Coordinates of C-alpha atoms and ligand atoms in Angstrom, one line a residue:
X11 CA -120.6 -8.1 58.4
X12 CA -119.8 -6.3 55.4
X13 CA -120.8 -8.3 51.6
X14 CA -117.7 -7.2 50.0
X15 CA -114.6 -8.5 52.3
X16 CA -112.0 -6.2 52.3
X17 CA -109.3 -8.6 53.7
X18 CA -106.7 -5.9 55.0
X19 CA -109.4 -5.5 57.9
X20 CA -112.2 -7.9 57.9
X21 CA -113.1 -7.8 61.6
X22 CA -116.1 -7.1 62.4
X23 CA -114.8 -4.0 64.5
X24 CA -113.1 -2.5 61.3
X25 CA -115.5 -3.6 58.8
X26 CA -118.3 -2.5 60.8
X27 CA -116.8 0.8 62.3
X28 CA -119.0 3.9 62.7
X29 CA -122.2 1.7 61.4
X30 CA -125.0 4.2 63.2
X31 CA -128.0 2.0 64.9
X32 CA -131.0 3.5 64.5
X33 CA -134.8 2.9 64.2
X34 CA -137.3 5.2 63.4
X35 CA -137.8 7.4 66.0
X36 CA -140.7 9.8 66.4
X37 CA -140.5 13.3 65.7
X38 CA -138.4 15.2 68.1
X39 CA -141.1 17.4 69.7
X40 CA -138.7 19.1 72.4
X41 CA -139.8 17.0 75.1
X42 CA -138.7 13.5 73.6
X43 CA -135.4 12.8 75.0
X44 CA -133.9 11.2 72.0
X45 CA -129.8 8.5 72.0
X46 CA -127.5 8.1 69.3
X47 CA -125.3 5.4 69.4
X48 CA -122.1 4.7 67.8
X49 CA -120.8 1.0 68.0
X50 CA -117.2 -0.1 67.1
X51 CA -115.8 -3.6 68.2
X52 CA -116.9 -7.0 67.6
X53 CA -120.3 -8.2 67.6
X54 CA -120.6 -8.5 71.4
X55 CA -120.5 -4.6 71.5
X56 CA -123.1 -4.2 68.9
X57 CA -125.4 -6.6 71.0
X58 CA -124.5 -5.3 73.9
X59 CA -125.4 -1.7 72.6
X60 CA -128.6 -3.2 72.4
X61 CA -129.1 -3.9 75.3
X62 CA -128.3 -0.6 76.1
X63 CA -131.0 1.2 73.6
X64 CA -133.6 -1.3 75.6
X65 CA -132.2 0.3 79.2
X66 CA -132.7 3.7 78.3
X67 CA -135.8 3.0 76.6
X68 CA -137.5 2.3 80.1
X69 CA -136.3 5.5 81.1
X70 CA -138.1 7.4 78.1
X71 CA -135.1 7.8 75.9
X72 CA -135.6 6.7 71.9
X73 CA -132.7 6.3 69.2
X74 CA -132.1 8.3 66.9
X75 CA -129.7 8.7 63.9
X76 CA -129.1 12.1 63.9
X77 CA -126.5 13.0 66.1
X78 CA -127.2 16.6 65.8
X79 CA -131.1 16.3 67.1
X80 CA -129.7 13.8 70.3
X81 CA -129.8 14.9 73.7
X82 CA -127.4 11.9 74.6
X83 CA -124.5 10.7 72.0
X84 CA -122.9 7.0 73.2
X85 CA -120.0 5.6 71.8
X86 CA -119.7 2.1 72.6
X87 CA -115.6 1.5 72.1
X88 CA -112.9 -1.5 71.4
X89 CA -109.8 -1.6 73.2
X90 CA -108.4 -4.8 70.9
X91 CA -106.1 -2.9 69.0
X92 CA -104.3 0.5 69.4
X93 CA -106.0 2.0 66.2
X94 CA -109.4 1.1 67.5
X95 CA -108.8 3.5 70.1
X96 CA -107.7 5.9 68.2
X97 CA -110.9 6.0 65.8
X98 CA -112.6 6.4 69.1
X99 CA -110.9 9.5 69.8
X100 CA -111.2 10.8 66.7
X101 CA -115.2 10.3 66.7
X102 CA -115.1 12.2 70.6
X103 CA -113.7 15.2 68.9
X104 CA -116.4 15.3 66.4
X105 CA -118.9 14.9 69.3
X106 CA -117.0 17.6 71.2
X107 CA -117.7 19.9 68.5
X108 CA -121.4 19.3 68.8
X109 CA -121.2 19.7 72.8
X110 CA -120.0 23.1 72.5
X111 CA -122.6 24.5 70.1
X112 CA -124.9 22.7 72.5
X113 CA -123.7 22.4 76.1
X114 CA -126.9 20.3 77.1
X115 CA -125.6 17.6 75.4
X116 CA -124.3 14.6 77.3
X117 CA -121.5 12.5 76.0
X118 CA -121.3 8.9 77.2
X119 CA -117.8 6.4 76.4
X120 CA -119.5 2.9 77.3
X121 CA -117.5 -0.5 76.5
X122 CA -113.7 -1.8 76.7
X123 CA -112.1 1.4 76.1
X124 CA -114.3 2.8 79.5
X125 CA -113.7 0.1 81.0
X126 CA -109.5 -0.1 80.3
X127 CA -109.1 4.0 81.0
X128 CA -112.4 4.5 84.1
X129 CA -111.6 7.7 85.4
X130 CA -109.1 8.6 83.4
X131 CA -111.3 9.2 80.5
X132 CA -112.7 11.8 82.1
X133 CA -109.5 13.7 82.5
X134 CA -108.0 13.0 78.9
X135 CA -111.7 14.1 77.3
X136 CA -113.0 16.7 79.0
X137 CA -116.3 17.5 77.7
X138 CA -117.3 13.4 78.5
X139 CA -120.1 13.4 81.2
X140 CA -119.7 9.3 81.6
X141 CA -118.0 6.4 81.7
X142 CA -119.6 3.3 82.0
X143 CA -118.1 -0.5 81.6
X144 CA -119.6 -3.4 79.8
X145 CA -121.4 -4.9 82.8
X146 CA -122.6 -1.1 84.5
X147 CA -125.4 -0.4 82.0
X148 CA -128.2 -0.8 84.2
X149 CA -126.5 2.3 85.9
X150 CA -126.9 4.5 82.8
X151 CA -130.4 6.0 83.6
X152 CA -128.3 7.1 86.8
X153 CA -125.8 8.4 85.3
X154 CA -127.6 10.3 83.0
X155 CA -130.0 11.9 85.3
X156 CA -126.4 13.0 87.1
X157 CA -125.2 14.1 84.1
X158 CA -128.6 16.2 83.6
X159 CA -128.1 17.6 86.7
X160 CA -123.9 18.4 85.8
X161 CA -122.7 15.7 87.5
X162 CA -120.1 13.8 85.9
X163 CA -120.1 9.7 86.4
X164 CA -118.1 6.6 86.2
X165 CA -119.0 3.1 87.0
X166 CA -116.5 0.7 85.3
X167 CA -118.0 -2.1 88.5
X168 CA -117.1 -5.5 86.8
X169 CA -119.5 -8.0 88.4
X170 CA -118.8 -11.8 87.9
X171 CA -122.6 -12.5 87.9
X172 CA -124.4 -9.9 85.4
X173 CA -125.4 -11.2 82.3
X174 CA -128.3 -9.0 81.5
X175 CA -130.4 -12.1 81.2
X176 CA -134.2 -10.1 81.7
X177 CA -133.1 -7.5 79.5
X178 CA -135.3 -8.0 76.2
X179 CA -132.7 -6.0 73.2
X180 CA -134.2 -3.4 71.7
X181 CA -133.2 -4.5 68.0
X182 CA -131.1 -1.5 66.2
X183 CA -130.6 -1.1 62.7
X184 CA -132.3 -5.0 62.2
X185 CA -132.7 -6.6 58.7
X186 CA -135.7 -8.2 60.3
X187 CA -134.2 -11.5 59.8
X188 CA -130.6 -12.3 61.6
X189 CA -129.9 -11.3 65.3
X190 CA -128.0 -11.3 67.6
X191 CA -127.9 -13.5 71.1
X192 CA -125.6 -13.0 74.0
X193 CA -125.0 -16.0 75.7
X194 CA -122.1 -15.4 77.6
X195 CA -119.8 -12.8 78.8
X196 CA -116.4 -12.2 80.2
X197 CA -113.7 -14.1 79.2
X198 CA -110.9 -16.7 81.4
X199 CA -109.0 -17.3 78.5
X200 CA -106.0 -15.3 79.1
X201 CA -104.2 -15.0 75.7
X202 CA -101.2 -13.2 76.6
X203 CA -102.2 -10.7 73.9
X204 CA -105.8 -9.6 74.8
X205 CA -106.9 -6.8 76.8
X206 CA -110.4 -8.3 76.7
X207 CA -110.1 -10.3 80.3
X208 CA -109.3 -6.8 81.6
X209 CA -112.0 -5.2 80.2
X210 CA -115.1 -7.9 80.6
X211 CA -114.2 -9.6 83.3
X212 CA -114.3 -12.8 84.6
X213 CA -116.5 -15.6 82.3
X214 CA -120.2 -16.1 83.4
X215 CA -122.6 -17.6 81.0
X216 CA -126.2 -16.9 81.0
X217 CA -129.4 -18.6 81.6
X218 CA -130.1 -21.5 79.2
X219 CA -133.9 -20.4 79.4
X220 CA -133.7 -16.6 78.5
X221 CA -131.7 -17.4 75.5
X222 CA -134.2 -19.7 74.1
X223 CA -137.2 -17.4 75.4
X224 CA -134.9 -15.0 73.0
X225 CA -134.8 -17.3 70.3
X226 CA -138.4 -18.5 70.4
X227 CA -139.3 -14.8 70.6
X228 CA -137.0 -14.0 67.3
X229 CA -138.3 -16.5 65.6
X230 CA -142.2 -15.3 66.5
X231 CA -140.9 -11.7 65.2
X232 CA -140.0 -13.1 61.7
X233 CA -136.0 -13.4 62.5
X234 CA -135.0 -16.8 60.6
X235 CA -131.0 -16.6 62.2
X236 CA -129.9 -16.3 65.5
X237 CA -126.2 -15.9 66.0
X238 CA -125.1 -17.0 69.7
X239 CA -122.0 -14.8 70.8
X240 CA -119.8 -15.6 73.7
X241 CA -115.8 -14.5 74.0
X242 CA -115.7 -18.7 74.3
X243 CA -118.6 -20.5 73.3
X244 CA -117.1 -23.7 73.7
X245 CA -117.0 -23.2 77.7
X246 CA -121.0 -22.1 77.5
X247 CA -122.0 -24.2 81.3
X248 CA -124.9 -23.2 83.0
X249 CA -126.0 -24.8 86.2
X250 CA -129.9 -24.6 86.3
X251 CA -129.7 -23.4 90.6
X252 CA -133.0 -25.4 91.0
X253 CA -132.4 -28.8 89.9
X254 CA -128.3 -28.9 90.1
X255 CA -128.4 -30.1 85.9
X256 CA -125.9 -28.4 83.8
X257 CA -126.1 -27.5 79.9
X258 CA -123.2 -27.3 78.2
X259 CA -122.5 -25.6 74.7
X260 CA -123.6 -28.8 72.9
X261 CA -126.7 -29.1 75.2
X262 CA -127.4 -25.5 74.2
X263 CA -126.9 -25.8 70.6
X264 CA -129.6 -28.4 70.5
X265 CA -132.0 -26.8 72.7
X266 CA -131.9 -23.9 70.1
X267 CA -131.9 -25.6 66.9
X268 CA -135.6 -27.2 68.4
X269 CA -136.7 -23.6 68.8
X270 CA -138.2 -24.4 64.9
X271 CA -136.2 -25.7 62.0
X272 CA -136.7 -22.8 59.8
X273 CA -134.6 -20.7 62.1
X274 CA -131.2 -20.9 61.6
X275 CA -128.1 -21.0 64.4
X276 CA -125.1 -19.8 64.3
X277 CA -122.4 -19.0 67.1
X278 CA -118.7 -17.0 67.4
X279 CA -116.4 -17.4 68.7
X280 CA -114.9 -21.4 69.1
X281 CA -111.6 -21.6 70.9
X282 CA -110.0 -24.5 69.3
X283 CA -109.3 -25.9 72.3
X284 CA -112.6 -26.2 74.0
X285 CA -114.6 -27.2 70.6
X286 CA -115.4 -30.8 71.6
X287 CA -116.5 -33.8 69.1
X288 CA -119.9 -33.7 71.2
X289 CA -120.5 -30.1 69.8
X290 CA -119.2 -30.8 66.4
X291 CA -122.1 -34.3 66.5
X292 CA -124.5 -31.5 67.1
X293 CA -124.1 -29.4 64.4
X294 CA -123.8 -32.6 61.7
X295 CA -127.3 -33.7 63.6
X296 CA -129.0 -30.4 62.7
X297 CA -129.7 -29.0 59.6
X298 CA -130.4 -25.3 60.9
X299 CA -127.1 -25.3 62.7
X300 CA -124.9 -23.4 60.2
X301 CA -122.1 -25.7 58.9
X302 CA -120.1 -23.1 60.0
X303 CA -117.1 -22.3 62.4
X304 CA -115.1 -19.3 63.5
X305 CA -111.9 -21.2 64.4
X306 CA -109.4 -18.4 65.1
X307 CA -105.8 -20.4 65.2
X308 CA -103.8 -16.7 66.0
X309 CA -100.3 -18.2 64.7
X310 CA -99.6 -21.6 63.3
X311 CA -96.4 -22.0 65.1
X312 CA -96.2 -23.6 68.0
X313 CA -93.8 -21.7 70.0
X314 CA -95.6 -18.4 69.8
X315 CA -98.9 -20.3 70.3
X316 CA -97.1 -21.2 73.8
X317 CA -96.6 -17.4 74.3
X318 CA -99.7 -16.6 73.1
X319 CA -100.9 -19.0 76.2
X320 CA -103.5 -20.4 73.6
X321 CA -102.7 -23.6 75.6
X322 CA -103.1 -25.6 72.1
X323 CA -100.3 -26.5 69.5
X324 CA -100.1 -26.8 65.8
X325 CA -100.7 -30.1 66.0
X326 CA -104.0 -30.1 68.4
X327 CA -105.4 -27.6 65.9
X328 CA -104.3 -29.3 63.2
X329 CA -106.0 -32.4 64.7
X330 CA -109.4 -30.0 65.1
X331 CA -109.3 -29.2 61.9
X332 CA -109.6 -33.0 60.4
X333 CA -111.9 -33.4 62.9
X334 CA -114.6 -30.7 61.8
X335 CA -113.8 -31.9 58.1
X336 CA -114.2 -35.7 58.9
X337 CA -117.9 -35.1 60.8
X338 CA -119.4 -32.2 58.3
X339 CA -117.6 -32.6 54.8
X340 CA -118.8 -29.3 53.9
X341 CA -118.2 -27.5 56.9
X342 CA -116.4 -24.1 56.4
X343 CA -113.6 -22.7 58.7
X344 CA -112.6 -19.3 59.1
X345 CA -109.9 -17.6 61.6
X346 CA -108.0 -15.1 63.3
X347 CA -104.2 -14.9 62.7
X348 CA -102.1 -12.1 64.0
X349 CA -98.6 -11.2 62.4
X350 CA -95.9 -10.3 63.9
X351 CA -96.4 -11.4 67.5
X352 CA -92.8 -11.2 69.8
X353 CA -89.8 -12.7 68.7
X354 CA -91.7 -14.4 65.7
X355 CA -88.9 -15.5 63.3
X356 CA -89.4 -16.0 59.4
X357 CA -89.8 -19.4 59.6
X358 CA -93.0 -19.5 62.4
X359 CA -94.6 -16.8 60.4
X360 CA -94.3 -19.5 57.5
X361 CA -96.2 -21.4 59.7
X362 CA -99.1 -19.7 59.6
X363 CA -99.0 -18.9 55.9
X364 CA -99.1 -23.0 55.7
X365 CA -102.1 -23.0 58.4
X366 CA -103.7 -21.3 55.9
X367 CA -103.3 -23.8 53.1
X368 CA -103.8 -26.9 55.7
X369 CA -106.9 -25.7 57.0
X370 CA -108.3 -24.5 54.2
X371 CA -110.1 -21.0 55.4
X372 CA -112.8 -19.7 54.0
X373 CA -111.9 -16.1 55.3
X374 CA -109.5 -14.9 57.6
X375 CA -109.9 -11.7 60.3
X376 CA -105.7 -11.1 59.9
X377 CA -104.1 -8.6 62.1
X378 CA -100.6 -7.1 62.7
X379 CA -99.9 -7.7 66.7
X380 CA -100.6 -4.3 68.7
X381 CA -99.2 -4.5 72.0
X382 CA -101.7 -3.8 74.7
X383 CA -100.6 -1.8 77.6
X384 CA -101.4 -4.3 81.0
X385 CA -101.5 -7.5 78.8
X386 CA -99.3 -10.3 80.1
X387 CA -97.5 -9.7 76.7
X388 CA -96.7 -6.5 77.4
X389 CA -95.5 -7.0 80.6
X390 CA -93.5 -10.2 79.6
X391 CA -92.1 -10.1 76.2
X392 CA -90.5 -7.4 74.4
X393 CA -92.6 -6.2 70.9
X394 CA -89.3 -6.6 68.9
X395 CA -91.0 -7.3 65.6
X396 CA -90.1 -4.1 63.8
X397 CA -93.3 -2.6 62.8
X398 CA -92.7 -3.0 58.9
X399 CA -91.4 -6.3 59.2
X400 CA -95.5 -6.6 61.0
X401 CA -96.7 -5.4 58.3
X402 CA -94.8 -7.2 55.0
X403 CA -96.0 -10.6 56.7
X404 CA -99.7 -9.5 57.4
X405 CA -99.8 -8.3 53.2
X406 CA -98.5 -12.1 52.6
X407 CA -100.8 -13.6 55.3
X408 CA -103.4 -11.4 53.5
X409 CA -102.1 -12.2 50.0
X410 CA -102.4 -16.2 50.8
X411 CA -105.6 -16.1 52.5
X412 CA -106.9 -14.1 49.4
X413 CA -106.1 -16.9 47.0
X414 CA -107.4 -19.7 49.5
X415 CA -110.7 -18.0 49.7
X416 CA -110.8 -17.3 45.6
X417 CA -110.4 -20.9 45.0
X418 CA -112.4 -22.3 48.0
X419 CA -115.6 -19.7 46.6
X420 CA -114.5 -20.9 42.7
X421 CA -115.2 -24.1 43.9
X422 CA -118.7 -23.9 44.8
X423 CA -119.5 -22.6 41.4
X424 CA -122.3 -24.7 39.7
X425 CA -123.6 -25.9 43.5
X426 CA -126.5 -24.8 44.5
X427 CA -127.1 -23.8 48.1
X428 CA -130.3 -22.8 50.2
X429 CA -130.0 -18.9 50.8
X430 CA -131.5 -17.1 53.7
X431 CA -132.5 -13.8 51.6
X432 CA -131.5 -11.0 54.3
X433 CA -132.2 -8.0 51.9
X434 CA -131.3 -5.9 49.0
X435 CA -127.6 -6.1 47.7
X436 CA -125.8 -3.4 48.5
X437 CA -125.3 -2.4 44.9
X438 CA -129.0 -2.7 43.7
X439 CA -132.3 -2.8 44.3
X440 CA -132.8 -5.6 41.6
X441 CA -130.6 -8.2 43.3
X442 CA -130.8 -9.8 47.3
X443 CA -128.2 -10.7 49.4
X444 CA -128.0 -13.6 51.4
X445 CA -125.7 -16.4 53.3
X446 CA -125.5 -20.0 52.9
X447 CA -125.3 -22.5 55.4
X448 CA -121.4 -21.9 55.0
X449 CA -121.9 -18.4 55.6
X450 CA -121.1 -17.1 52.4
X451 CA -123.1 -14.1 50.9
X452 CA -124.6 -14.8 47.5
X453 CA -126.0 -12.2 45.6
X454 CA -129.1 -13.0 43.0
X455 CA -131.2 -11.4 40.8
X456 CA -134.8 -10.8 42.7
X457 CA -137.5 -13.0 41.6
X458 CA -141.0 -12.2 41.5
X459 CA -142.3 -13.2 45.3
X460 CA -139.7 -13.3 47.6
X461 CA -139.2 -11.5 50.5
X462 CA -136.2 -10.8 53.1
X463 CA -136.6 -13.6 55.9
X464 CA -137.4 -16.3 52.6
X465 CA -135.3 -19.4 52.0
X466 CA -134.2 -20.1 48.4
X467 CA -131.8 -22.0 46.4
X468 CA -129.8 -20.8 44.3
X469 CA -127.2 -22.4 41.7
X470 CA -123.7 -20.2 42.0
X471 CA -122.5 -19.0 38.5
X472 CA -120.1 -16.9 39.4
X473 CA -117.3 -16.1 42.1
X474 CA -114.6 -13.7 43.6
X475 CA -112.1 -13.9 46.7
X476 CA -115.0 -12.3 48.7
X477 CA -119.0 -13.2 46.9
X478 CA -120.6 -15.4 45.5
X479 CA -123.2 -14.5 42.9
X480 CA -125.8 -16.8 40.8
X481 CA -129.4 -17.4 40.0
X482 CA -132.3 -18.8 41.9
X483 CA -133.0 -22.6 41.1
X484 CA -135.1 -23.4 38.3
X485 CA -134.4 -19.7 36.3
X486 CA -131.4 -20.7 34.5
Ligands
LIG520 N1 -103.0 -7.3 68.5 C1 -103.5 -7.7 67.3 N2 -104.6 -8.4 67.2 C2 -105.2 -8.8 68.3 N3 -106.3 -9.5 68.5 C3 -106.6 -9.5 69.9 N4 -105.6 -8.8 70.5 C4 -104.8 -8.4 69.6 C5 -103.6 -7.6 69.7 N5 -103.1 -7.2 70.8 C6 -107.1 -10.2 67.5 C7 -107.1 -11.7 67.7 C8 -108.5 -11.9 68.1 C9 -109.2 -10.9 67.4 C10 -110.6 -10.5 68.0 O1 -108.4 -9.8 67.5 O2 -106.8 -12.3 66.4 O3 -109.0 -13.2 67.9
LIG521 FE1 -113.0 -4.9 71.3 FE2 -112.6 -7.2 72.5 FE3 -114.0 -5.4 73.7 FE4 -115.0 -6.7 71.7 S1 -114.4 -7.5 73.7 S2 -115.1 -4.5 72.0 S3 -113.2 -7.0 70.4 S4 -111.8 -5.2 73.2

């Protein structure tokens, strides 16, 4: 998550694009098969490509970030929006270029955009030796030792069981001090808008004891905050096969949170009409939950939340809202909101910019709609929102949601909040970044004896639409 917002594209898949995993990897000494990995898409892919490094590192295979020494360049892709795809293409031509000074060199496409186009890749992008889906990774050693041998491979299998559970993620690029843990995968939401049911598959969560062997292991590493990702949190239900008991997002929450109160929780994403009272108790019970929620409402009309097949209504969400407010006072919400969907009038898109206002957002991911080709969407409604008209409401979407956030960050000047210090800022060595509880990044001059992975307070002095800066407590 970048420290400076840039609000025309704050999801993670934009805001993050390119970002190159690496850690140090030995010398390349000709023998060393060395990976480079490219991740674009939300968080789940950059876990995910995690899980990825740890599967070829059985097989003998370390990352690298030096495309131009790999043996094996991955691009883990997003589907969500057309222009995601099209960075993707761009990057494969770059790659391409590399494959023909070096024709050992093995391209891989793994995530949504393998899993939406399977063979097809292959056909479009010639010099691709395989395409693997999000739940096919344990393939990859296969694959690769085909594609070593000139083979070229697809396995784009969807399973309604794997949730790479046993898999320990080999941490890429890591602070040290927040991680990632997959808890869930697949989605059975069906928003008439999202490709992502087509391209993860059915919803399966995962184990309730893995993730808090993951946790408790994190936390023994020196990692102070773990962020549990699911496409819908809020349906997390595992049934333990031995005793029959089931643990629910709420249970989960609390079993994590009593991993050790110095490590911190945090989950994405809520769907605001699975978020239950129980789970919102949970969060006001323990500190080291993050007061926290990604609440995306999509449009604050209820018409084209009907066609969106949200299966909520302004009203509900509304209702959510005031809940979340009335049991953690200081709870921040933040959330998705797409312009433009089909047949939005004027007066629903006003709807949202009054969402905005109501509910108060902290931040907003806002997106004009990008019709996905095999959505229910695209097969049902016609995208008649001329593309301009898309775009005028997402600047005043954007506009709004940059005022909301100035005042909502003004406000918190004076407060002081405990930091988790996560590392330098990204403009200087002399100051550290970190988030509050309300996951705002607060930037600080250092002071003598902190480290990264250290909680500190610090009183806010000053503040913009997207940071919050001030001075440890105590060295005012
Ligand atoms: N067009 C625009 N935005 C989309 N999103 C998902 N599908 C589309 C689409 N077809 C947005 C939603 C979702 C976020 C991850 O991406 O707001 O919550
Ligand atoms: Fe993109 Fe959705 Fe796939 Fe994540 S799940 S990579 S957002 S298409």
């Amino acid at each position: 998550m970048a420290e400076k917002l840039d609000l025309s594209f704050t999801k993670q898949e934009e805001s993050r694009q390119g970002e190159v995993f690496f850690q140090e990897a030995p010398a390349h000494t000709g023998q060393q098969r060395l990976f480079y990995i490219e991740s674009y898409g939300c968080q789940m892919n950059f876990s995910d490509s995690e899980i990825v490094a740890s599967i070829l590192g059985e097989v003998g295979f370390q990352p690298t970030r030096e495309m131009e020494v790999a043996d094996l360049i991955l691009i883990n892709t997003c589907s969500i929006r057309e222009k995601a795809e099209e960075t993707v293409r761009k990057r494969l031509q770059v790659f391409n270029k590399q494959k023909r000074q070096r024709p050992d060199l093995m391209i891989g496409v793994l995530g949504c955009m393998a899993e939406r186009l399977k063979a097809k890749f292959l056909e479009e992008e010639k010099l691709v030796d395989m395409v693997v889906g999000p739940d096919a990774y344990r393939d990859l050693p296969t694959l690769v030792a085909g594609a070593e041998e000139g083979e070229k491979g697809v396995n784009v299998f969807l399973s309604r069981e794997e949730t790479y559970a046993d898999i320990s993620p080999l941490r890429l690029d890591s602070n040290g001090v927040t991680a990632f843990i997959s808890i869930m995968r697949g989605c059975d939401n069906m928003c008439s808008f999202c490709v992502v049911p087509y391209t993860r598959g059915r919803e399966r969560s995962r184990n309730s004891y893995s993730i808090l062997a993951e946790a408790q292991d994190l936390y023994d590493r020196g990692y102070r905050e773990v962020t549990l990702l699911g496409q819908n949190v809020d349906s997390y239900k595992w049934e333990n096969p031995e005793t029959g008991d089931v643990v629910n997002f709420a249970q989960l929450l609390e079993m994590v949170a009593q991993v050790h109160p110095d490590l911190r929780i945090r989950f994405s994403t809520s769907h605001p009409k699975d978020i239950t009272d129980e789970v919102l108790y949970t969060m006001a019970k323990y500190e080291n939950i993050c007061k926290y929620i990604h609440l995306p409402v999509q449009s604050g009309n209820s018409r084209i939340l009907k066609l969106m097949n949200r299966t909520y209504d302004r009203e509900w969400y509304m209702d959510r809202v005031r809940a979340v407010y009335r049991i953690m006072p200081d709870c921040t919400i933040s959330s998705d909101i797409i312009t433009g969907f089909c047949t939005e009038t004027e007066e629903e898109h006003q709807e949202s910019l009054s969402m905005i206002e109501f509910a108060k957002y902290s931040m907003s991911y806002m997106f004009a709609y990008s019709e996905r080709p095999g959505t229910p969407a695209a097969k049902k409604y016609a995208d008649d929102v001329p593309e301009e008209v898309k775009k005028r409401r997402l600047d005043e979407v954007i506009r709004l949601q940059t005022q909301v956030s100035y005042h909502h960050n003004k406000a918190d000047i004076g407060k002081t909040f405990k930091v988790l210090i996560e590392g330098d800022s990204r403009r200087s060595d002399q100051e550290f970044k970190g988030r509050n509880s309300q996951n705002k990044m607060i930037v600080f001059p250092k002071k003598h004896g902190l480290r990264p992975g250290d909680y500190v307070d610090v009183t806010i002095t000053e503040a913009t639409s997207a940071t919050l800066r001030g001075v440890v407590k105590g060295e005012e």
